[in-house]
Amino acid sequence: MINHFKGGIHPPESKLTAGLPTIDMPVPKQVVIPMSQHIGAPCEPVVKKGDHVKVGTLIGDSSARVTCPIYSSVSGTVKAIQPILTAAGTEMTSIVIETDGEQTLEEGFGPVEAETKEEKLEAIKRSGLVGLGGAGFPTWFKLTPPPNEPFDILLINGAECEPYITSDYREMKENPRMIMEGIMRVLDITGIEKALIGIEDNKRDAIEDLIALDPAYDRIKVISLKTRYPQGAEKQLIYALTGRKVPPGKLPSSVGCLVLSISTVSFIESYFRTGIPLVKRRITVSGGAVANPGNIRVCIGTSLQDVFDFCGGFKEEPRKIIMGGPMMGVAQFSMQNSILKQTNALLALTEDEINTQKESPCIRCGRCVNACPMNLLPLQMNALIVKGRFEAAEKYHVRDCIECGCCSYVCPASRHLVQSFRYGKAELALIAKAKQAAAKGGA
Ligand code: SF4
Ligand code: SF4
């Protein structure tokens, strides 16, 4: 049985690029690769200025418990190692590489030889893979649940519920067998018995393609989900497919679920076959301002400017550039920002595609409450945060907000709700840090 989560919205889908096959973007003149593209500790550079690197050369690594190695996406010369503002707006040590255009591959790549579960998990760690659906959680870490929270089901997220984005959809159309083989491999590594692939019913042809492969993959079931944003959010997907509810502050493993995206499992299979780490990815480049929207495979570290230039530039001045989808993506302040491992889309939106209305006072209509898929009270949380009462907002569970943007979307007063929740959560993190430091100082 399919369960329907509470709330959510159905914005215009605008999947302009769904029918456009993936094309490879030529190698840019330069890439800038930040040393953190994942949740966990940033990497330290393991190359120095002047070094020659190849495609797949390890350039950043860390001995921290939760981290993910970083590889060069190009062959060329390290021109600089310096702090650079990243797409998320934070400063991060980054490696600037001038490409030589040769795209020489690092030596020694080939099918991964790993026998035991530990060796296979270590291989996934060394692949540099993070969840390709957006959050950037290191995949090897996700595959390693706490001993008291064993997985009993693998859920594959093929919802791709954000407007415009068609990156996973193209993977399903172009590499269905690689996806299924990747799922079988993850089942083998984790010892999980079965997998469910959840796909929104606006991608019927992709559902049919995968179902057509089914006889060979009887441990995998493809499930058609109602098209409703944020169907692809982890907790909503888990509920839709299994009826299980992840408690606040807990991970999917607390209810026995491992959730991976379509592109993530497909990459795992490709990595085990070739040994080539994560250095490229598919992104959807779209929005009304883009001259030639498309699905493009790019080297990680390519600048936004280079990507848009490859897509023919702008046919009209964009009002907003977003990395990711229009609901959960991050507005960009510089065209020199880099495409990261977890970037699945790059949008250039026109005036008509964004809400430019000024914020006005809350009229207490309650629409935000009805739309919230996390059962929160956005109006109360917002009222407290704008007054600087962050700890009071915490009592209203602002930390459980998944920043889906449904409340902002339906708000007739154009309240900047998501922005205030992001701000409130950042302030709460600072408060917690200060308390920790004070406790240490007093100890
Ligand atoms: S939707 Fe907007 S106006 Fe309505 S209650 Fe929520 S914050 Fe207030
Ligand atoms: S952004 Fe947060 S508060 Fe708003 S609807 Fe989504 S989960 Fe609820």
Short mmCIF file of C-alpha atoms and ligand atoms in Angstrom, two decimals:
data_model
loop_
_atom_site.label_atom_id
_atom_site.label_comp_id
_atom_site.label_asym_id
_atom_site.label_seq_id
_atom_site.Cartn_x
_atom_site.Cartn_y
_atom_site.Cartn_z
CA MET A 1 0.00 0.00 0.00
CA ILE A 2 1.24 3.51 -0.81
CA ASN A 3 0.92 5.99 2.03
CA HIS A 4 0.37 9.68 1.41
CA PHE A 5 2.22 12.11 3.61
CA LYS A 6 0.40 15.07 5.09
CA GLY A 7 0.70 18.48 3.43
CA GLY A 8 2.94 19.18 0.47
CA ILE A 9 2.23 21.11 -2.70
CA HIS A 10 2.08 20.61 -6.46
CA PRO A 11 3.99 23.47 -8.08
CA PRO A 12 4.27 23.68 -11.91
CA GLU A 13 6.62 20.85 -12.89
CA SER A 14 8.56 22.76 -15.56
CA LYS A 15 10.55 19.64 -16.50
CA LEU A 16 11.67 21.34 -19.73
CA THR A 17 14.68 19.09 -20.18
CA ALA A 18 13.07 15.68 -19.60
CA GLY A 19 13.34 14.70 -23.27
CA LEU A 20 16.91 15.88 -23.71
CA PRO A 21 19.59 13.16 -23.57
CA THR A 22 22.74 13.82 -21.58
CA ILE A 23 25.58 15.52 -23.41
CA ASP A 24 29.19 15.82 -22.27
CA MET A 25 30.50 19.32 -21.72
CA PRO A 26 34.06 19.80 -23.00
CA VAL A 27 36.72 20.23 -20.33
CA PRO A 28 36.90 23.85 -19.12
CA LYS A 29 40.18 25.80 -18.98
CA GLN A 30 40.17 25.71 -15.19
CA VAL A 31 38.39 23.95 -12.35
CA VAL A 32 38.16 25.07 -8.71
CA ILE A 33 37.62 22.15 -6.35
CA PRO A 34 36.63 22.93 -2.71
CA MET A 35 37.94 20.61 0.00
CA SER A 36 34.49 20.09 1.45
CA GLN A 37 31.69 18.80 -0.71
CA HIS A 38 30.21 16.51 1.90
CA ILE A 39 28.73 16.38 5.37
CA GLY A 40 31.61 15.75 7.80
CA ALA A 41 35.17 16.98 8.19
CA PRO A 42 36.69 18.89 5.25
CA CYS A 43 39.65 17.29 3.47
CA GLU A 44 43.21 18.61 3.57
CA PRO A 45 44.96 19.14 0.22
CA VAL A 46 47.42 16.32 -0.55
CA VAL A 47 48.90 18.12 -3.59
CA LYS A 48 50.83 21.39 -3.77
CA LYS A 49 51.05 24.32 -6.15
CA GLY A 50 52.84 23.31 -9.36
CA ASP A 51 51.99 19.59 -9.10
CA HIS A 52 50.75 17.86 -12.23
CA VAL A 53 47.54 15.93 -11.67
CA LYS A 54 45.51 13.51 -13.77
CA VAL A 55 41.82 12.65 -13.90
CA GLY A 56 41.24 10.68 -10.71
CA THR A 57 44.37 11.84 -8.84
CA LEU A 58 43.65 12.10 -5.11
CA ILE A 59 43.87 15.81 -4.23
CA GLY A 60 42.14 16.00 -0.84
CA ASP A 61 41.83 13.56 2.05
CA SER A 62 41.27 13.43 5.79
CA SER A 63 41.74 10.98 8.65
CA ALA A 64 38.54 12.19 10.38
CA ARG A 65 35.87 9.60 11.13
CA VAL A 66 33.24 11.12 8.83
CA THR A 67 34.66 12.55 5.63
CA CYS A 68 35.03 11.75 1.93
CA PRO A 69 38.13 11.92 -0.30
CA ILE A 70 38.26 14.30 -3.26
CA TYR A 71 39.80 13.62 -6.66
CA SER A 72 40.88 15.79 -9.57
CA SER A 73 38.28 15.90 -12.35
CA VAL A 74 40.84 17.01 -14.95
CA SER A 75 44.44 16.54 -15.97
CA GLY A 76 46.55 19.67 -15.61
CA THR A 77 48.58 21.75 -13.16
CA VAL A 78 47.72 22.93 -9.67
CA LYS A 79 47.83 26.72 -9.98
CA ALA A 80 46.79 27.69 -6.47
CA ILE A 81 45.52 26.37 -3.16
CA GLN A 82 43.59 29.06 -1.38
CA PRO A 83 40.42 29.86 0.57
CA ILE A 84 37.54 30.60 -1.79
CA LEU A 85 33.90 31.39 -1.07
CA THR A 86 31.89 28.33 -2.06
CA ALA A 87 28.38 28.03 -3.48
CA ALA A 88 27.06 27.65 0.08
CA GLY A 89 28.50 31.07 0.96
CA THR A 90 31.21 29.76 3.30
CA GLU A 91 34.96 30.07 2.81
CA MET A 92 36.73 26.80 2.04
CA THR A 93 40.24 25.81 1.02
CA SER A 94 40.02 25.07 -2.69
CA ILE A 95 42.38 23.68 -5.30
CA VAL A 96 42.60 25.60 -8.56
CA ILE A 97 43.70 23.41 -11.47
CA GLU A 98 44.57 24.70 -14.94
CA THR A 99 43.61 21.97 -17.36
CA ASP A 100 45.88 20.66 -20.13
CA GLY A 101 42.97 19.43 -22.25
CA GLU A 102 44.40 15.91 -22.40
CA GLN A 103 42.16 14.35 -19.73
CA THR A 104 44.84 11.77 -18.97
CA LEU A 105 43.51 9.17 -16.57
CA GLU A 106 45.43 8.34 -13.38
CA GLU A 107 47.18 4.96 -13.62
CA GLY A 108 45.91 1.78 -12.07
CA PHE A 109 42.15 2.07 -12.49
CA GLY A 110 40.24 -1.09 -13.26
CA PRO A 111 37.43 -3.23 -11.83
CA VAL A 112 37.40 -2.98 -8.03
CA GLU A 113 38.76 -6.06 -6.30
CA ALA A 114 37.02 -6.39 -2.97
CA GLU A 115 35.94 -9.64 -1.36
CA THR A 116 34.66 -8.90 2.12
CA LYS A 117 31.94 -6.47 3.19
CA GLU A 118 34.58 -4.30 4.87
CA GLU A 119 36.68 -4.16 1.69
CA LYS A 120 33.62 -3.24 -0.38
CA LEU A 121 32.63 -0.46 2.05
CA GLU A 122 36.20 0.83 2.04
CA ALA A 123 36.12 0.81 -1.78
CA ILE A 124 32.95 2.93 -1.74
CA LYS A 125 34.64 5.30 0.69
CA ARG A 126 37.67 5.61 -1.61
CA SER A 127 35.36 6.28 -4.59
CA GLY A 128 34.64 9.72 -3.13
CA LEU A 129 30.90 9.11 -3.46
CA VAL A 130 28.40 11.27 -1.63
CA GLY A 131 24.63 11.14 -2.08
CA LEU A 132 24.11 12.56 -5.57
CA GLY A 133 20.58 13.66 -4.74
CA GLY A 134 21.67 16.85 -2.99
CA ALA A 135 22.56 16.54 0.73
CA GLY A 136 26.16 15.34 0.28
CA PHE A 137 26.13 12.62 2.94
CA PRO A 138 29.16 10.30 2.39
CA THR A 139 27.64 7.12 0.95
CA TRP A 140 30.03 4.74 2.73
CA PHE A 141 28.91 6.22 6.06
CA LYS A 142 25.26 5.86 5.13
CA LEU A 143 25.87 2.17 4.39
CA THR A 144 27.25 1.66 7.91
CA PRO A 145 24.33 1.89 10.38
CA PRO A 146 24.78 1.72 14.17
CA PRO A 147 24.82 -1.96 15.33
CA ASN A 148 21.45 -1.54 17.09
CA GLU A 149 19.77 -0.17 13.93
CA PRO A 150 20.23 -2.81 11.22
CA PHE A 151 18.71 -2.18 7.80
CA ASP A 152 15.92 -4.43 6.62
CA ILE A 153 14.92 -2.60 3.44
CA LEU A 154 16.66 -0.58 0.74
CA LEU A 155 14.66 2.34 -0.68
CA ILE A 156 15.72 3.94 -3.93
CA ASN A 157 14.68 7.53 -4.38
CA GLY A 158 13.55 8.13 -7.94
CA ALA A 159 10.95 10.74 -7.03
CA GLU A 160 12.88 13.76 -8.30
CA CYS A 161 10.01 15.90 -7.04
CA GLU A 162 11.56 19.36 -7.43
CA PRO A 163 10.44 21.34 -10.47
CA TYR A 164 12.85 21.62 -13.44
CA ILE A 165 15.26 18.82 -12.36
CA THR A 166 15.51 15.81 -14.70
CA SER A 167 18.94 14.47 -13.83
CA ASP A 168 17.75 11.21 -12.17
CA TYR A 169 15.05 10.83 -14.81
CA ARG A 170 17.73 10.84 -17.52
CA GLU A 171 19.70 8.23 -15.57
CA MET A 172 16.59 6.01 -15.53
CA LYS A 173 16.06 6.50 -19.27
CA GLU A 174 19.72 6.10 -20.27
CA ASN A 175 21.10 3.53 -17.81
CA PRO A 176 18.26 1.43 -16.35
CA ARG A 177 20.31 -1.75 -16.18
CA MET A 178 23.20 0.01 -14.41
CA ILE A 179 20.69 1.21 -11.78
CA MET A 180 19.33 -2.31 -11.23
CA GLU A 181 22.83 -3.82 -11.07
CA GLY A 182 23.85 -1.11 -8.60
CA ILE A 183 20.86 -1.95 -6.41
CA MET A 184 21.72 -5.66 -6.51
CA ARG A 185 25.28 -4.79 -5.53
CA VAL A 186 24.13 -2.70 -2.55
CA LEU A 187 21.80 -5.55 -1.48
CA ASP A 188 24.77 -7.90 -1.67
CA ILE A 189 27.06 -5.59 0.34
CA THR A 190 24.54 -4.79 3.07
CA GLY A 191 22.81 -8.16 3.29
CA ILE A 192 19.40 -6.49 2.83
CA GLU A 193 16.81 -8.82 1.28
CA LYS A 194 14.75 -6.47 -0.88
CA ALA A 195 14.62 -3.04 -2.44
CA LEU A 196 11.80 -0.69 -3.45
CA ILE A 197 12.27 2.02 -6.06
CA GLY A 198 9.87 4.94 -5.56
CA ILE A 199 9.18 7.03 -8.66
CA GLU A 200 6.59 9.80 -9.04
CA ASP A 201 3.81 8.97 -11.49
CA ASN A 202 4.76 11.90 -13.75
CA LYS A 203 7.64 9.68 -14.98
CA ARG A 204 5.51 6.81 -16.22
CA ASP A 205 7.84 5.83 -19.07
CA ALA A 206 10.78 5.49 -16.66
CA ILE A 207 8.62 3.34 -14.35
CA GLU A 208 7.70 1.13 -17.30
CA ASP A 209 11.34 0.84 -18.47
CA LEU A 210 12.45 -0.37 -15.04
CA ILE A 211 9.49 -2.72 -14.61
CA ALA A 212 10.30 -4.21 -18.01
CA LEU A 213 13.68 -5.30 -16.59
CA ASP A 214 12.06 -6.88 -13.54
CA PRO A 215 12.19 -10.65 -14.20
CA ALA A 216 15.96 -10.57 -13.77
CA TYR A 217 15.70 -8.53 -10.59
CA ASP A 218 12.98 -10.14 -8.50
CA ARG A 219 14.27 -8.66 -5.23
CA ILE A 220 13.57 -5.17 -6.55
CA LYS A 221 10.08 -3.70 -6.84
CA VAL A 222 9.25 -0.48 -8.67
CA ILE A 223 6.53 1.58 -7.00
CA SER A 224 4.64 4.44 -8.63
CA LEU A 225 4.18 7.35 -6.22
CA LYS A 226 1.75 10.24 -6.33
CA THR A 227 3.37 13.36 -7.81
CA ARG A 228 3.45 15.67 -4.84
CA TYR A 229 6.34 17.81 -3.57
CA PRO A 230 8.34 16.94 -1.35
CA GLN A 231 7.77 13.25 -2.18
CA GLY A 232 11.52 12.79 -2.55
CA ALA A 233 12.39 14.10 0.92
CA GLU A 234 13.80 11.16 2.87
CA LYS A 235 11.19 10.98 5.63
CA GLN A 236 8.29 11.45 3.21
CA LEU A 237 9.65 8.78 0.86
CA ILE A 238 10.10 6.31 3.72
CA TYR A 239 6.54 6.91 4.87
CA ALA A 240 5.14 6.61 1.34
CA LEU A 241 6.90 3.32 0.65
CA THR A 242 6.80 1.60 4.05
CA GLY A 243 4.39 3.46 6.32
CA ARG A 244 7.27 3.89 8.81
CA LYS A 245 7.78 7.24 10.53
CA VAL A 246 11.33 8.41 11.29
CA PRO A 247 11.26 10.04 14.76
CA PRO A 248 12.44 13.68 15.02
CA GLY A 249 16.22 13.97 15.09
CA LYS A 250 16.70 10.35 13.99
CA LEU A 251 18.13 8.85 10.82
CA PRO A 252 16.34 6.42 8.44
CA SER A 253 18.35 3.56 9.98
CA SER A 254 16.28 4.05 13.17
CA VAL A 255 13.36 2.51 11.26
CA GLY A 256 15.49 -0.04 9.37
CA CYS A 257 15.66 1.90 6.09
CA LEU A 258 18.61 2.65 3.85
CA VAL A 259 17.72 5.35 1.31
CA LEU A 260 19.89 6.00 -1.76
CA SER A 261 19.17 7.98 -4.90
CA ILE A 262 18.92 6.59 -8.43
CA SER A 263 22.15 8.25 -9.55
CA THR A 264 23.98 7.13 -6.40
CA VAL A 265 23.32 3.40 -6.95
CA SER A 266 24.12 3.75 -10.62
CA PHE A 267 27.47 5.36 -9.78
CA ILE A 268 28.27 2.55 -7.30
CA GLU A 269 27.91 0.00 -10.10
CA SER A 270 29.94 2.04 -12.54
CA TYR A 271 32.68 2.49 -9.92
CA PHE A 272 32.93 -1.24 -9.17
CA ARG A 273 33.27 -1.91 -12.91
CA THR A 274 35.85 0.81 -13.69
CA GLY A 275 37.49 1.91 -10.43
CA ILE A 276 37.19 5.54 -11.58
CA PRO A 277 36.22 7.73 -8.62
CA LEU A 278 33.58 10.46 -8.63
CA VAL A 279 34.97 13.22 -10.86
CA LYS A 280 32.02 14.04 -13.13
CA ARG A 281 28.29 14.22 -12.76
CA ARG A 282 25.10 14.98 -14.67
CA ILE A 283 23.34 18.26 -13.92
CA THR A 284 20.15 19.73 -15.31
CA VAL A 285 20.71 23.26 -16.62
CA SER A 286 17.35 24.94 -16.97
CA GLY A 287 15.13 27.94 -16.34
CA GLY A 288 13.50 30.50 -18.61
CA ALA A 289 16.67 32.57 -18.98
CA VAL A 290 18.87 29.76 -20.37
CA ALA A 291 19.30 29.82 -24.15
CA ASN A 292 19.74 26.05 -24.54
CA PRO A 293 18.60 24.11 -21.46
CA GLY A 294 19.84 20.55 -21.17
CA ASN A 295 21.19 17.66 -19.16
CA ILE A 296 24.95 18.06 -19.11
CA ARG A 297 27.74 15.86 -17.77
CA VAL A 298 30.36 18.18 -16.26
CA CYS A 299 33.70 17.95 -14.51
CA ILE A 300 33.35 18.69 -10.80
CA GLY A 301 34.84 22.13 -10.13
CA THR A 302 33.59 23.68 -13.39
CA SER A 303 32.39 27.25 -12.87
CA LEU A 304 28.74 28.21 -13.26
CA GLN A 305 29.83 30.71 -15.92
CA ASP A 306 31.44 27.96 -18.02
CA VAL A 307 28.34 25.78 -17.72
CA PHE A 308 25.97 28.56 -18.79
CA ASP A 309 28.32 29.56 -21.64
CA PHE A 310 28.23 25.96 -22.85
CA CYS A 311 24.42 26.17 -22.80
CA GLY A 312 24.48 29.19 -25.11
CA GLY A 313 24.39 31.84 -22.39
CA PHE A 314 21.21 33.69 -21.49
CA LYS A 315 18.38 34.65 -23.80
CA GLU A 316 17.26 37.16 -21.20
CA GLU A 317 18.82 38.53 -18.04
CA PRO A 318 18.26 36.01 -15.23
CA ARG A 319 16.67 37.37 -12.08
CA LYS A 320 17.99 34.54 -9.93
CA ILE A 321 20.63 31.81 -10.30
CA ILE A 322 20.00 28.73 -8.15
CA MET A 323 22.17 25.72 -7.51
CA GLY A 324 19.72 22.84 -7.03
CA GLY A 325 15.96 23.06 -7.43
CA PRO A 326 13.80 26.15 -6.99
CA MET A 327 12.36 24.85 -3.71
CA MET A 328 15.43 23.67 -1.80
CA GLY A 329 18.32 24.99 -3.87
CA VAL A 330 20.72 27.74 -2.86
CA ALA A 331 20.69 31.16 -4.60
CA GLN A 332 24.11 31.93 -6.06
CA PHE A 333 26.04 35.16 -5.60
CA SER A 334 28.90 34.50 -8.05
CA MET A 335 29.17 32.94 -11.49
CA GLN A 336 32.63 31.77 -10.47
CA ASN A 337 31.19 29.28 -7.95
CA SER A 338 31.92 25.64 -8.76
CA ILE A 339 29.74 22.67 -9.58
CA LEU A 340 30.07 20.30 -6.62
CA LYS A 341 29.63 16.55 -6.21
CA GLN A 342 26.10 17.04 -4.88
CA THR A 343 24.96 19.61 -7.48
CA ASN A 344 22.09 18.10 -9.45
CA ALA A 345 20.81 21.26 -11.15
CA LEU A 346 21.70 24.80 -12.09
CA LEU A 347 18.82 27.16 -12.81
CA ALA A 348 18.69 30.66 -14.28
CA LEU A 349 15.19 31.95 -13.57
CA THR A 350 13.43 34.97 -15.02
CA GLU A 351 11.30 37.56 -13.23
CA ASP A 352 8.18 35.57 -14.17
CA GLU A 353 9.53 32.40 -12.58
CA ILE A 354 10.20 33.74 -9.11
CA ASN A 355 8.13 35.40 -6.43
CA THR A 356 9.19 39.03 -6.30
CA GLN A 357 6.40 40.20 -4.00
CA LYS A 358 7.43 42.06 -0.86
CA GLU A 359 6.98 40.42 2.52
CA SER A 360 3.87 41.67 4.37
CA PRO A 361 2.51 40.91 7.85
CA CYS A 362 1.18 37.41 8.58
CA ILE A 363 -2.62 37.27 8.25
CA ARG A 364 -2.79 34.01 10.25
CA CYS A 365 -4.54 32.17 7.42
CA GLY A 366 -2.97 28.84 8.44
CA ARG A 367 -2.06 27.80 4.89
CA CYS A 368 1.56 27.24 5.90
CA VAL A 369 0.44 24.82 8.64
CA ASN A 370 -1.66 22.81 6.19
CA ALA A 371 1.19 22.66 3.66
CA CYS A 372 3.93 21.62 6.10
CA PRO A 373 4.81 17.94 5.53
CA MET A 374 6.56 17.83 8.92
CA ASN A 375 3.50 18.85 10.97
CA LEU A 376 5.20 22.04 12.14
CA LEU A 377 3.74 25.47 12.87
CA PRO A 378 5.66 27.73 10.47
CA LEU A 379 3.84 30.94 11.46
CA GLN A 380 4.73 30.55 15.14
CA MET A 381 8.33 29.58 14.43
CA ASN A 382 8.73 32.55 12.10
CA ALA A 383 7.20 34.98 14.61
CA LEU A 384 9.67 33.83 17.28
CA ILE A 385 12.73 33.86 15.01
CA VAL A 386 12.13 37.40 13.74
CA LYS A 387 12.08 38.46 17.41
CA GLY A 388 15.39 36.66 18.00
CA ARG A 389 13.73 34.10 20.30
CA PHE A 390 15.61 31.15 18.84
CA GLU A 391 15.36 28.85 21.85
CA ALA A 392 11.60 29.40 21.98
CA ALA A 393 11.44 28.48 18.27
CA GLU A 394 13.35 25.31 19.12
CA LYS A 395 10.47 24.31 21.39
CA TYR A 396 8.29 24.47 18.25
CA HIS A 397 10.73 21.97 16.67
CA VAL A 398 12.32 24.32 14.15
CA ARG A 399 15.23 21.87 13.98
CA ASP A 400 12.87 19.32 12.38
CA CYS A 401 12.18 21.68 9.49
CA ILE A 402 13.46 20.04 6.29
CA GLU A 403 13.56 23.43 4.51
CA CYS A 404 11.26 22.14 1.78
CA GLY A 405 9.78 25.59 1.15
CA CYS A 406 6.13 24.42 1.00
CA CYS A 407 5.13 27.00 3.62
CA SER A 408 6.78 29.88 1.75
CA TYR A 409 5.21 28.71 -1.50
CA VAL A 410 1.65 28.91 -0.19
CA CYS A 411 2.04 32.02 1.99
CA PRO A 412 -0.17 34.85 0.65
CA ALA A 413 1.91 37.36 2.64
CA SER A 414 5.16 36.17 0.95
CA ARG A 415 6.73 35.69 4.37
CA HIS A 416 10.37 34.63 4.10
CA LEU A 417 9.66 31.52 6.10
CA VAL A 418 12.36 29.08 4.94
CA GLN A 419 15.04 31.74 5.11
CA SER A 420 14.05 32.50 8.69
CA PHE A 421 14.15 28.79 9.63
CA ARG A 422 17.62 28.40 8.09
CA TYR A 423 18.73 31.48 10.01
CA GLY A 424 17.10 30.23 13.22
CA LYS A 425 18.78 26.83 12.94
CA ALA A 426 22.17 28.44 12.29
CA GLU A 427 21.71 30.64 15.38
CA LEU A 428 20.73 27.61 17.46
CA ALA A 429 23.89 25.82 16.31
CA LEU A 430 25.95 28.84 17.45
CA ILE A 431 24.15 28.90 20.80
CA ALA A 432 24.84 25.17 21.29
CA LYS A 433 28.51 25.68 20.38
CA ALA A 434 28.84 28.57 22.83
CA LYS A 435 27.23 26.49 25.59
CA GLN A 436 29.62 23.62 24.86
CA ALA A 437 32.63 25.95 24.98
CA ALA A 438 31.38 27.48 28.25
CA ALA A 439 30.89 24.02 29.76
CA LYS A 440 34.43 23.03 28.74
CA GLY A 441 35.83 26.28 30.14
CA GLY A 442 34.08 25.68 33.46
CA ALA A 443 35.20 22.03 33.68
S1 SF4 B 1 0.71 31.21 5.30
FE1 SF4 B 1 1.76 33.13 5.67
S2 SF4 B 1 0.12 34.55 6.19
FE2 SF4 B 1 -0.75 32.52 6.37
S3 SF4 B 1 -0.43 31.94 8.54
FE3 SF4 B 1 1.34 31.19 7.44
S4 SF4 B 1 2.86 32.82 7.62
FE4 SF4 B 1 0.87 33.71 8.12
S1 SF4 B 2 10.13 24.63 5.14
FE1 SF4 B 2 9.99 23.68 7.16
S2 SF4 B 2 8.29 24.64 8.17
FE2 SF4 B 2 8.13 25.11 5.98
S3 SF4 B 2 6.80 23.51 5.17
FE3 SF4 B 2 8.88 22.76 4.92
S4 SF4 B 2 9.30 21.57 6.79
FE4 SF4 B 2 7.48 22.81 7.19
#
